[in-house]
Tab-separated table of C-alpha atoms and ligand atoms in Angstrom:
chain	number	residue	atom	x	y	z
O	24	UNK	CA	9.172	-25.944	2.636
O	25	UNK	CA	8.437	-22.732	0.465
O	26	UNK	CA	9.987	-19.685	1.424
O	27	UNK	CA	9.646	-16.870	-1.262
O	28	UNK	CA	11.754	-14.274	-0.592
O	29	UNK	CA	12.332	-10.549	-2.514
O	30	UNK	CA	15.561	-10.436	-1.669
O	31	UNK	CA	17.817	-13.505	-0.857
O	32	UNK	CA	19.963	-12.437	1.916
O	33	UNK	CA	16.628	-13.417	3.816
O	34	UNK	CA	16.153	-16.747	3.009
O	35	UNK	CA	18.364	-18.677	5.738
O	36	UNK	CA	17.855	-16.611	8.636
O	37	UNK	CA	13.719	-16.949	7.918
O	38	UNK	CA	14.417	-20.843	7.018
O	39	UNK	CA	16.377	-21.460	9.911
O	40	UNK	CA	13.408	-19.675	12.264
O	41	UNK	CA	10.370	-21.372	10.850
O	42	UNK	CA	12.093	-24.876	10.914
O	43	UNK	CA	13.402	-24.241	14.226
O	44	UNK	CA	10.511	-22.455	15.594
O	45	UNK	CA	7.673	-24.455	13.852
O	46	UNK	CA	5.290	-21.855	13.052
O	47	UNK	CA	2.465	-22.264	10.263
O	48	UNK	CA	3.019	-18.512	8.854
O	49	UNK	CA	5.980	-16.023	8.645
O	50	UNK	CA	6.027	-12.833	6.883
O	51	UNK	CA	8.655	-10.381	6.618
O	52	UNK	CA	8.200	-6.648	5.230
O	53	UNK	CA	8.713	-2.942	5.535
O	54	UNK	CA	6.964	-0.876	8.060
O	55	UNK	CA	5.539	0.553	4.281
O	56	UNK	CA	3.335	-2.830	3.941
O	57	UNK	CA	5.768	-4.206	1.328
O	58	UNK	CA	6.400	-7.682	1.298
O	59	UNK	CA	10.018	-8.476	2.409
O	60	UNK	CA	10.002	-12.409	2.534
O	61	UNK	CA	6.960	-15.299	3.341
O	62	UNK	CA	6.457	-18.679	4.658
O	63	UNK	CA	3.034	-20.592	4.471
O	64	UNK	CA	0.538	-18.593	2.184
O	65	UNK	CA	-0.803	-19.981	-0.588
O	66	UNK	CA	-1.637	-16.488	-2.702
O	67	UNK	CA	0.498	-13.727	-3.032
O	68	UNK	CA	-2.768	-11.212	-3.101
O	69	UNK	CA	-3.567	-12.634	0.513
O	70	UNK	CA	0.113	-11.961	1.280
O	71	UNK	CA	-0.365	-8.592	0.644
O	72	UNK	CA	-3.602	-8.208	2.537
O	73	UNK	CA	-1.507	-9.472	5.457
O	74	UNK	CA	1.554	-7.513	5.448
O	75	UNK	CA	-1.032	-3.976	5.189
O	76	UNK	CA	-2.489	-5.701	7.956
O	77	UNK	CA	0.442	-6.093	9.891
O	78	UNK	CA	1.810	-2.743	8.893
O	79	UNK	CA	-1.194	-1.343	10.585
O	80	UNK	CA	-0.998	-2.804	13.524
O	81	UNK	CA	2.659	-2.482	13.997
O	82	UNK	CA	2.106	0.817	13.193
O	83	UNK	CA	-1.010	2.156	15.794
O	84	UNK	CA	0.776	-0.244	18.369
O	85	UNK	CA	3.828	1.484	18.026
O	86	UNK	CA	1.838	4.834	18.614
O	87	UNK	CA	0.097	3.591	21.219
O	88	UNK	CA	3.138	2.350	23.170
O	89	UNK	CA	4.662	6.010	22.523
O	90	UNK	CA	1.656	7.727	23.851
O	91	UNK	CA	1.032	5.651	27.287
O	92	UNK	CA	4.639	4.285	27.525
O	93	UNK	CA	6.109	7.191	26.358
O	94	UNK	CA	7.979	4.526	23.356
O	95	UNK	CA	7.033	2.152	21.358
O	96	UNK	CA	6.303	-1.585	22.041
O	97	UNK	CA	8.453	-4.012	21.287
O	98	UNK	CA	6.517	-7.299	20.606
O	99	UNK	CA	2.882	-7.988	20.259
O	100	UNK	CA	0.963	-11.344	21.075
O	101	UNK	CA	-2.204	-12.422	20.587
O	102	UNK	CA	-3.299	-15.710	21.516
O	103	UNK	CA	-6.725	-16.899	19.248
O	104	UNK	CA	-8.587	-20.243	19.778
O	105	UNK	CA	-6.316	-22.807	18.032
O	106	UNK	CA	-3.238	-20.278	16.385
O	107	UNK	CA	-1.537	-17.659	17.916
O	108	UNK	CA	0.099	-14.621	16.666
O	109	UNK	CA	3.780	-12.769	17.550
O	110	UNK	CA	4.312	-9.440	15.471
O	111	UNK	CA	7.947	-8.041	16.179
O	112	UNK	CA	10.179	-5.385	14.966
O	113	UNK	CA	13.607	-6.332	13.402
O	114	UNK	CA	16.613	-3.905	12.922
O	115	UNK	CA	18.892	-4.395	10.497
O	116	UNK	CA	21.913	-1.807	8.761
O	117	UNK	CA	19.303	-2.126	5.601
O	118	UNK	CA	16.205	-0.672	8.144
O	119	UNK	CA	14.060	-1.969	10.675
O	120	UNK	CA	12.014	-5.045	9.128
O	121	UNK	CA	8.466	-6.013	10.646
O	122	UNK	CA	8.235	-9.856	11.326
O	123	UNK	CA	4.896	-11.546	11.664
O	124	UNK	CA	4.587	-15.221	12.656
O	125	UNK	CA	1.470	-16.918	13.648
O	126	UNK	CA	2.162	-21.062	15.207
O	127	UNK	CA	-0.597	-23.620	16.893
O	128	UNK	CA	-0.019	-26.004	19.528
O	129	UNK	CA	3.333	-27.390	17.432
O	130	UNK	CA	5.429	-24.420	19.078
O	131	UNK	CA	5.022	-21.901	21.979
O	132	UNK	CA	5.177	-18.097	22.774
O	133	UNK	CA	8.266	-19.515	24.710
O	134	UNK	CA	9.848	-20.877	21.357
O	135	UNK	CA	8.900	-18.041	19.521
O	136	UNK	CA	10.183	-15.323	21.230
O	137	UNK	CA	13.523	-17.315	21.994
O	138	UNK	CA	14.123	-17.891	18.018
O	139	UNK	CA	12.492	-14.556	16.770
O	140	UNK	CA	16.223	-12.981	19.189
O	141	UNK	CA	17.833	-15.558	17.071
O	142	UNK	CA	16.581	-14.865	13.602
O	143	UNK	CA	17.018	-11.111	14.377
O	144	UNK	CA	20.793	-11.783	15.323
O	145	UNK	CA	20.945	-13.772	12.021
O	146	UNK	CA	19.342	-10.972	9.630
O	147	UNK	CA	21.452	-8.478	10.943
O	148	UNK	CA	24.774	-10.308	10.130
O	149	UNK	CA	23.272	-11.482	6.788
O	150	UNK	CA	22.103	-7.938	5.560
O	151	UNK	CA	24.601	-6.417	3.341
O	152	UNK	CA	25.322	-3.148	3.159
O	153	UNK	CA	24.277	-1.592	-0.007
O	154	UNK	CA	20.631	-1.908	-1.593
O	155	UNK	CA	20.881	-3.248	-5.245
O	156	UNK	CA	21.742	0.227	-6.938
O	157	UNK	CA	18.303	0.996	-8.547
O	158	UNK	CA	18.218	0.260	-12.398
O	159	UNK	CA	16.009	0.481	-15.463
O	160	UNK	CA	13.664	-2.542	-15.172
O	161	UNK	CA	11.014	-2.329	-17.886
O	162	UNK	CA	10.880	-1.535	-21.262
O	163	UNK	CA	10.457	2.177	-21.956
O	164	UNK	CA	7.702	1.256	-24.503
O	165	UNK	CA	5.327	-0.583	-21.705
O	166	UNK	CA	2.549	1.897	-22.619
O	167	UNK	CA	0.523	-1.023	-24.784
O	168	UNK	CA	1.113	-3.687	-22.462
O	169	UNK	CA	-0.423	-1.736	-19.614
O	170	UNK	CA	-3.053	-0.763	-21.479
O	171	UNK	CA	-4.208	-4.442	-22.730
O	172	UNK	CA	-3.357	-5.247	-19.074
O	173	UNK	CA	-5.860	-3.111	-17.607
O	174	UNK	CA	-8.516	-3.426	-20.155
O	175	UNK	CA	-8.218	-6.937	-19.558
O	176	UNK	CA	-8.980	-6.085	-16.015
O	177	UNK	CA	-11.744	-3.695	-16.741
O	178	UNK	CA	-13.176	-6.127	-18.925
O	179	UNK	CA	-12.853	-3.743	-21.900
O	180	UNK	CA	-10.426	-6.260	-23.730
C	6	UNK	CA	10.161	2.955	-4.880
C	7	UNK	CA	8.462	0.098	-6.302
C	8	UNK	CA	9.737	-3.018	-5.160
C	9	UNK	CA	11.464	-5.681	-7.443
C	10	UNK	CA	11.804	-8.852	-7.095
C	11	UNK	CA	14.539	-10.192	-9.462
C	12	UNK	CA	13.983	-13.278	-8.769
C	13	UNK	CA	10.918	-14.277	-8.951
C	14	UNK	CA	10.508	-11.356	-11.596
C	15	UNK	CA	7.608	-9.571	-9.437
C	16	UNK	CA	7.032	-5.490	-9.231
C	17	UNK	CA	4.763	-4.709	-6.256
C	18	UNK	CA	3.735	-0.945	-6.451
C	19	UNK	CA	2.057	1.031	-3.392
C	20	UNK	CA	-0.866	3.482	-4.841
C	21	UNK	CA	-2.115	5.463	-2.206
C	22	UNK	CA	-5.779	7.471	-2.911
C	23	UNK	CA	-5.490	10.741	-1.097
C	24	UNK	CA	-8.335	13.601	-0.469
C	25	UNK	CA	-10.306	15.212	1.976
C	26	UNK	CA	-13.460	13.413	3.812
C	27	UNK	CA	-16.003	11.847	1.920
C	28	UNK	CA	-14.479	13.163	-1.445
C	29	UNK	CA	-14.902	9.568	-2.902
C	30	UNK	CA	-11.836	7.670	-2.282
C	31	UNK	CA	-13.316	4.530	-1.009
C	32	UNK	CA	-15.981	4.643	-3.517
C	33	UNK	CA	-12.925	4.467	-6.266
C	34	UNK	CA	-11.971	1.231	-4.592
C	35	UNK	CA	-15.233	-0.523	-4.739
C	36	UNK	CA	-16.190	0.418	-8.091
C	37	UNK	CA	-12.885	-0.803	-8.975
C	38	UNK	CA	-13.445	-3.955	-7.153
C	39	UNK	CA	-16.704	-4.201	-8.442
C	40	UNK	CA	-14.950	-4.771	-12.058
C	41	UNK	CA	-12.246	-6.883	-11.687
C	42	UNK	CA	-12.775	-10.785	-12.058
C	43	UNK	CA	-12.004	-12.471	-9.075
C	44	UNK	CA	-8.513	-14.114	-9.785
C	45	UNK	CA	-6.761	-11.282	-10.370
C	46	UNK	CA	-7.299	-9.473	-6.831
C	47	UNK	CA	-7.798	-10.584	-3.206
C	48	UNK	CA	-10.243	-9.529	-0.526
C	49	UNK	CA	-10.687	-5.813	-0.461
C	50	UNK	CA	-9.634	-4.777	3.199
C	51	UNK	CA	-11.782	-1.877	4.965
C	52	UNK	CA	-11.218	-0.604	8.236
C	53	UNK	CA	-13.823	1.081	9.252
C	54	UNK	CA	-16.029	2.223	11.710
C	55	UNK	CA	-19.911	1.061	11.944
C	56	UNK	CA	-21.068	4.276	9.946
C	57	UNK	CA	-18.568	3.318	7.220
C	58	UNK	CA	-16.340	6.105	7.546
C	59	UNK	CA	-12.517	5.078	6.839
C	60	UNK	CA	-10.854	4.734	10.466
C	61	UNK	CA	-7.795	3.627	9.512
C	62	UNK	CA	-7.574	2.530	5.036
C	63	UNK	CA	-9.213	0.584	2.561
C	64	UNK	CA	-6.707	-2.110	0.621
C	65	UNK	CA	-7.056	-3.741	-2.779
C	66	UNK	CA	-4.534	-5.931	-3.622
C	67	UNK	CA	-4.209	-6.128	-7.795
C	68	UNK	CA	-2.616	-8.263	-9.677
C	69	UNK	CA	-1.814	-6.313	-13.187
C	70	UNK	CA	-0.437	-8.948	-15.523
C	71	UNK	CA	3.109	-9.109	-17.198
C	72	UNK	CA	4.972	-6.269	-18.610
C	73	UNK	CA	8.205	-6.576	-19.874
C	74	UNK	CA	8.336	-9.521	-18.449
C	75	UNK	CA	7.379	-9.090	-14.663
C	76	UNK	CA	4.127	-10.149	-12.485
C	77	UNK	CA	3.233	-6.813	-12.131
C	78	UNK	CA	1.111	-6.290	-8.819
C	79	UNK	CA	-0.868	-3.015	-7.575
C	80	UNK	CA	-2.047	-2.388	-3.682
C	81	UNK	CA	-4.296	0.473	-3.532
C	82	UNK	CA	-4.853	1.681	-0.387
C	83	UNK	CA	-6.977	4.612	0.896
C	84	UNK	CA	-6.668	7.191	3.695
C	85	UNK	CA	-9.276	8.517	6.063
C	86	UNK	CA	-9.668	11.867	5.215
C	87	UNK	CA	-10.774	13.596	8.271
C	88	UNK	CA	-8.360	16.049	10.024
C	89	UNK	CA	-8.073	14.480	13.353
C	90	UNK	CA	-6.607	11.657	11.405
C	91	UNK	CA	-3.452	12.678	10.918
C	92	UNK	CA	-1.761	10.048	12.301
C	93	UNK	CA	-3.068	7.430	10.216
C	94	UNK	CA	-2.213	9.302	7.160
C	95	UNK	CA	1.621	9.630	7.399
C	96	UNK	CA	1.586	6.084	7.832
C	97	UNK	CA	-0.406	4.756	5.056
C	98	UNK	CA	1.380	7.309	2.681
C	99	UNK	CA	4.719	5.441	4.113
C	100	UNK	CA	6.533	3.987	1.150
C	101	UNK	CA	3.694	5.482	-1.425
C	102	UNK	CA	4.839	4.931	-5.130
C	103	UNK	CA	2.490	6.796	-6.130
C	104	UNK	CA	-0.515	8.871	-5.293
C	105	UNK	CA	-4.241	9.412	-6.495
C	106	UNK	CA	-5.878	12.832	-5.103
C	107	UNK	CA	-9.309	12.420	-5.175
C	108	UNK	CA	-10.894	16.062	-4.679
C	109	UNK	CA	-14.947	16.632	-4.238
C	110	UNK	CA	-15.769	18.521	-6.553
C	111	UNK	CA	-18.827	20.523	-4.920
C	112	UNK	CA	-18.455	24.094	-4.550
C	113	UNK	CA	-18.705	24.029	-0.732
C	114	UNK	CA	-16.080	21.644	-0.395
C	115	UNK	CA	-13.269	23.984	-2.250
C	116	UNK	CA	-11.806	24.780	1.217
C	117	UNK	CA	-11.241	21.064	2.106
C	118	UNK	CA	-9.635	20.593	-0.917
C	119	UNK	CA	-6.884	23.181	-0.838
C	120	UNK	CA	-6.623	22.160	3.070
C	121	UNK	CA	-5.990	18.336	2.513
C	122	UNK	CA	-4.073	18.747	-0.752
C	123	UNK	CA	-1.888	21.452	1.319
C	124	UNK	CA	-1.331	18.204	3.903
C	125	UNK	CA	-0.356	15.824	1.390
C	126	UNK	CA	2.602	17.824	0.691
C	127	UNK	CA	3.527	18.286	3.984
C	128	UNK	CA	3.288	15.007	4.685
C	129	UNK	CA	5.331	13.712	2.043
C	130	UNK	CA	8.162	16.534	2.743
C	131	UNK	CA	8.063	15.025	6.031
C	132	UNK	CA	8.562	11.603	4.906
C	133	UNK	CA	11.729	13.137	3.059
C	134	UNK	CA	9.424	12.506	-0.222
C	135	UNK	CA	9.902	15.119	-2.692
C	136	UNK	CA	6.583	16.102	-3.330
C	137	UNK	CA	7.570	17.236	-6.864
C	138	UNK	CA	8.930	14.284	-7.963
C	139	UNK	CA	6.419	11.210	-6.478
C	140	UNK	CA	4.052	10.558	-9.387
C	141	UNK	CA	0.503	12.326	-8.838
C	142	UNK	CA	-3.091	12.652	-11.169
C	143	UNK	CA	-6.187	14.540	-9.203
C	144	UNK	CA	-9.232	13.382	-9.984
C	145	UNK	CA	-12.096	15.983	-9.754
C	146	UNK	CA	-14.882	13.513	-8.320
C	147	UNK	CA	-18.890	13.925	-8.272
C	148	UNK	CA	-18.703	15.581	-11.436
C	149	UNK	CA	-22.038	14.004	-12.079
C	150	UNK	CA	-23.920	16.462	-9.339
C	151	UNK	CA	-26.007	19.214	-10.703
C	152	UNK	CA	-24.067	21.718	-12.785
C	153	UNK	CA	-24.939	24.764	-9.714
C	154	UNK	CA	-23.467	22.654	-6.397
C	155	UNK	CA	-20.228	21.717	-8.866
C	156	UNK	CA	-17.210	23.458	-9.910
C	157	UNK	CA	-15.702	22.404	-13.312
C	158	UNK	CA	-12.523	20.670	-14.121
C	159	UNK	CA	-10.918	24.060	-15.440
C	160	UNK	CA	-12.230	25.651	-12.034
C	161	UNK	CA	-10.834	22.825	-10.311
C	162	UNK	CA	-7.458	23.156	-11.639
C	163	UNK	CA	-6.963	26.860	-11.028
C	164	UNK	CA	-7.242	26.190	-7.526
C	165	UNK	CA	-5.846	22.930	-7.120
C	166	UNK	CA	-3.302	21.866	-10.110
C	167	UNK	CA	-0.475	24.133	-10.247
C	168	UNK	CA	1.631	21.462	-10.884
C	169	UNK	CA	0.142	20.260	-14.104
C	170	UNK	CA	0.020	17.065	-12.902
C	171	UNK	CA	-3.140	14.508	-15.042
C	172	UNK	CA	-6.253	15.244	-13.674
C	173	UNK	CA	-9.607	13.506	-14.481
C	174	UNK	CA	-13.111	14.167	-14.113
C	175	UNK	CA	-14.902	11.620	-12.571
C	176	UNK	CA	-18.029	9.875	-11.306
C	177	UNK	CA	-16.741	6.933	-8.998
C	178	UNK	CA	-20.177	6.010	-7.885
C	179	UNK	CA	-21.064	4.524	-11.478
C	180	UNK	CA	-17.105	4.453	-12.783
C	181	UNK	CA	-16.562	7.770	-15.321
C	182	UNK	CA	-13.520	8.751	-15.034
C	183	UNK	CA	-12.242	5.492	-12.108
C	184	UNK	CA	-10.292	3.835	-14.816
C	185	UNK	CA	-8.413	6.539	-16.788
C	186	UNK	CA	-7.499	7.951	-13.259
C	187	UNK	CA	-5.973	4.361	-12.542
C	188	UNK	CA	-4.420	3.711	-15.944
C	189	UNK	CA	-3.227	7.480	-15.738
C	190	UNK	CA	-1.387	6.844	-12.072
C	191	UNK	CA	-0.222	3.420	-13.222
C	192	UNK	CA	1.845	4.920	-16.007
C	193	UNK	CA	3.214	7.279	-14.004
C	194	UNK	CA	4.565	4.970	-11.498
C	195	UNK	CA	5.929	2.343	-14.037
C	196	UNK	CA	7.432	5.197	-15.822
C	197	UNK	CA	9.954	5.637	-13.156
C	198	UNK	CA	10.955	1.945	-13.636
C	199	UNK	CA	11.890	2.266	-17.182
C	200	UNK	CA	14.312	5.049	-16.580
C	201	UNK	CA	16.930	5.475	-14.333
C	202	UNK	CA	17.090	6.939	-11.099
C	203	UNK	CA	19.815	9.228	-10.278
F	313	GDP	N1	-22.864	11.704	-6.565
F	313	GDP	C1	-21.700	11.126	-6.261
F	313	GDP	N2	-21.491	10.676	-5.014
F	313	GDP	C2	-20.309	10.079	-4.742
F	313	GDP	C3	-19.298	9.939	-5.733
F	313	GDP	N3	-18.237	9.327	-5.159
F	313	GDP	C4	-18.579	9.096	-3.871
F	313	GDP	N4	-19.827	9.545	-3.609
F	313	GDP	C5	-20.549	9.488	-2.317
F	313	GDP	O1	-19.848	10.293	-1.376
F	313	GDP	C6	-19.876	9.701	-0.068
F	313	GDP	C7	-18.459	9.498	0.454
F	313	GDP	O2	-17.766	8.555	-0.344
F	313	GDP	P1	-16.530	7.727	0.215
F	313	GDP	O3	-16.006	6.929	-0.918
F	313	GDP	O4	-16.917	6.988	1.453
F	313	GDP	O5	-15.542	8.904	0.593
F	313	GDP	P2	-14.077	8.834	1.230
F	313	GDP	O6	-14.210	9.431	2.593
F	313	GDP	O7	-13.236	9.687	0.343
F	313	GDP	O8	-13.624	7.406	1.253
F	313	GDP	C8	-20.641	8.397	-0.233
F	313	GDP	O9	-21.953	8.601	0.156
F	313	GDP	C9	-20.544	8.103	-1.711
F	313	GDP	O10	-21.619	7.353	-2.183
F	313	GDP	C10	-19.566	10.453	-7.056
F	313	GDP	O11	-18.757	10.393	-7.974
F	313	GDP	N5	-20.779	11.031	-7.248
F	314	MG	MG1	-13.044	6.267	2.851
């Protein structure tokens, strides 16, 4: 099974749900859009569409719910043809974390729900503390990689 | 702030093309789109309504190449830039690593600049975003219109760029000006990588 994950701390609890759970797709990110952890995708750029995707909705849902329910939602279905989809918020002392999952006839909205309390219960007792104190990453002289970068992607190269 | 993956040595950067209504932000987008071979970016994402007005953003996922060593990965996203879309604003400028403001540059539309570059930076302050410090170029757009319905770049920046931040003439309906605005934000954003943050 291939779990990639941005940070490590997330890898069991999201292991642990998707084995347990037996969902196709998980996906794991800040309410920002940023990509947190996956399960199932094949390309990271369609992992991205998702999560600003998901972002949105978790987003305008959350609105929504504040408007006519005077807070938020807390979990969203949506039941297609063959898959279905449960988008969740997770809280954590590192921030609140929006989980996506989408599963097929393999697993329920039953099963789902159940291990989404669990894997929420896990990621909060896995989540340490501190972020990773920001440091230097690149090179301070990236200026001519960029630049052949984006030519190449301009077709200028 | 960007994120990093140590692991898997990625950088994933949010870009975030800001302006009033119809200034040209989406049309950045698809001209970028437009030039970028097709395995190094995913579907371009547009919510919007029949008339093709942004309701809620436009997304382009890019994948950059390697420097110093990481995957480096761009998602450009676009806001609608209508006033009664407020909402949707704060939260596509959520987690912004950077930002493109894409102004019209007709005369007529001076007033809509000043007003939506005004709400970026209360936005941001409301985010707890120093506005000073978040990497932003302007991009004067439609420069190619007739020389009377147009106000120059210098005009532009009297009335819009009193933070000396890069700004760019442009013409994103046939690509002056798209790329140096990207390459110009890009730098900006990666800059803060390479040195500490305090
Ligand atoms: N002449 C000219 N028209 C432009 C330019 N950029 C955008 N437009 C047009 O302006 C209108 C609004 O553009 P759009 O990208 O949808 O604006 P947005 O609301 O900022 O996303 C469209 O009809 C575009 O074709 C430009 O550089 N020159
Ligand atoms: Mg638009």
């Amino acid at each position: 099974m291939s779990i990639t994950t941005v940070e490590t701390w997330v890898e069991p609890p999201l292991r642990k749900f998707v084995e347990e759970a037996r969902t196709v797709l998980a996906l794991l990110l800040h309410p920002s859009g940023q990509v947190v952890a996956q399960f199932g995708f094949v390309r990271a750029v369609d992992v991205m569409s998702a999560c600003a995707l998901a972002a949105a909705i978790h987003a305008s849902a959350g609105e929504l719910g504040k408007q006519l329910e005077g807070k938020a939602f807390r979990g969203l279905h949506h039941p297609g043809r063959e898959r279905q989809l449960y988008l969740a918020e997770a809280a954590t002392q590192r921030g609140n974390f929006i989980f996506l999952t989408v599963f097929d006839q393999e697993s329920s909205l039953g099963l789902v729900r159940l291990y989404f309390d669990e894997f929420c219960k896990n990621l909060a007792a896995a989540a340490p503390a501190e972020a990773r104190r920001a440091e230097p990453v690149i090179e301070e002289s990236f200026e001519g990689e960029l630049n052949r970068n984006l030519a190449a992607l301009f077709g200028r190269g | 702030m960007s994120l990093v993956n140590y692991a898997t040595r990625e950088i994933t950067c949010k870009i975030v093309y800001y302006g009033p209504g119809r200034s040209g932000k989406t049309t950045n987008l698809h001209y970028i789109y437009g030039q970028v071979p097709d395995e190094r970016k995913g579907k371009m994402v547009s919510l919007a309504t029949q008339t093709d007005r942004t309701l809620f953003f436009d997304f382009l996922p890019l994948d950059l190449g390697t420097i110093s060593g990481f995957t480096t990965k761009f998602q450009l996203y676009t806001v609608p830039g209508q006033v009664y879309y407020q909402t949707t604003r704060k939260l596509v400028l959520q987690g912004a690593d950077g930002v493109v403001f894409v102004a019209d540059s007709q005369a007529r539309q001076l007033d809509e600049n000043i007003e939506s570059f005004q709400d970026l930076h209360a936005n941001l302050a409301e985010q707890g975003i120093d506005a000073r410090a978040v990497p932003l170029v302007i991009q004067y757009n439609k420069q190619d219109l007739p020389r009377d319905l147009v106000l120059t770049p210098a005009e532009l920046n009297d009335a819009l760029n009193f933070r000396g931040v890069p700004e760019f003439g442009a013409d994103a309906l046939h690509g002056p000006g798209v790329f140096e605005t990207l390459r110009s934000i890009s730098e900006l954003v990666l800059k803060r990588l390479s040195t500490p943050v305090r």
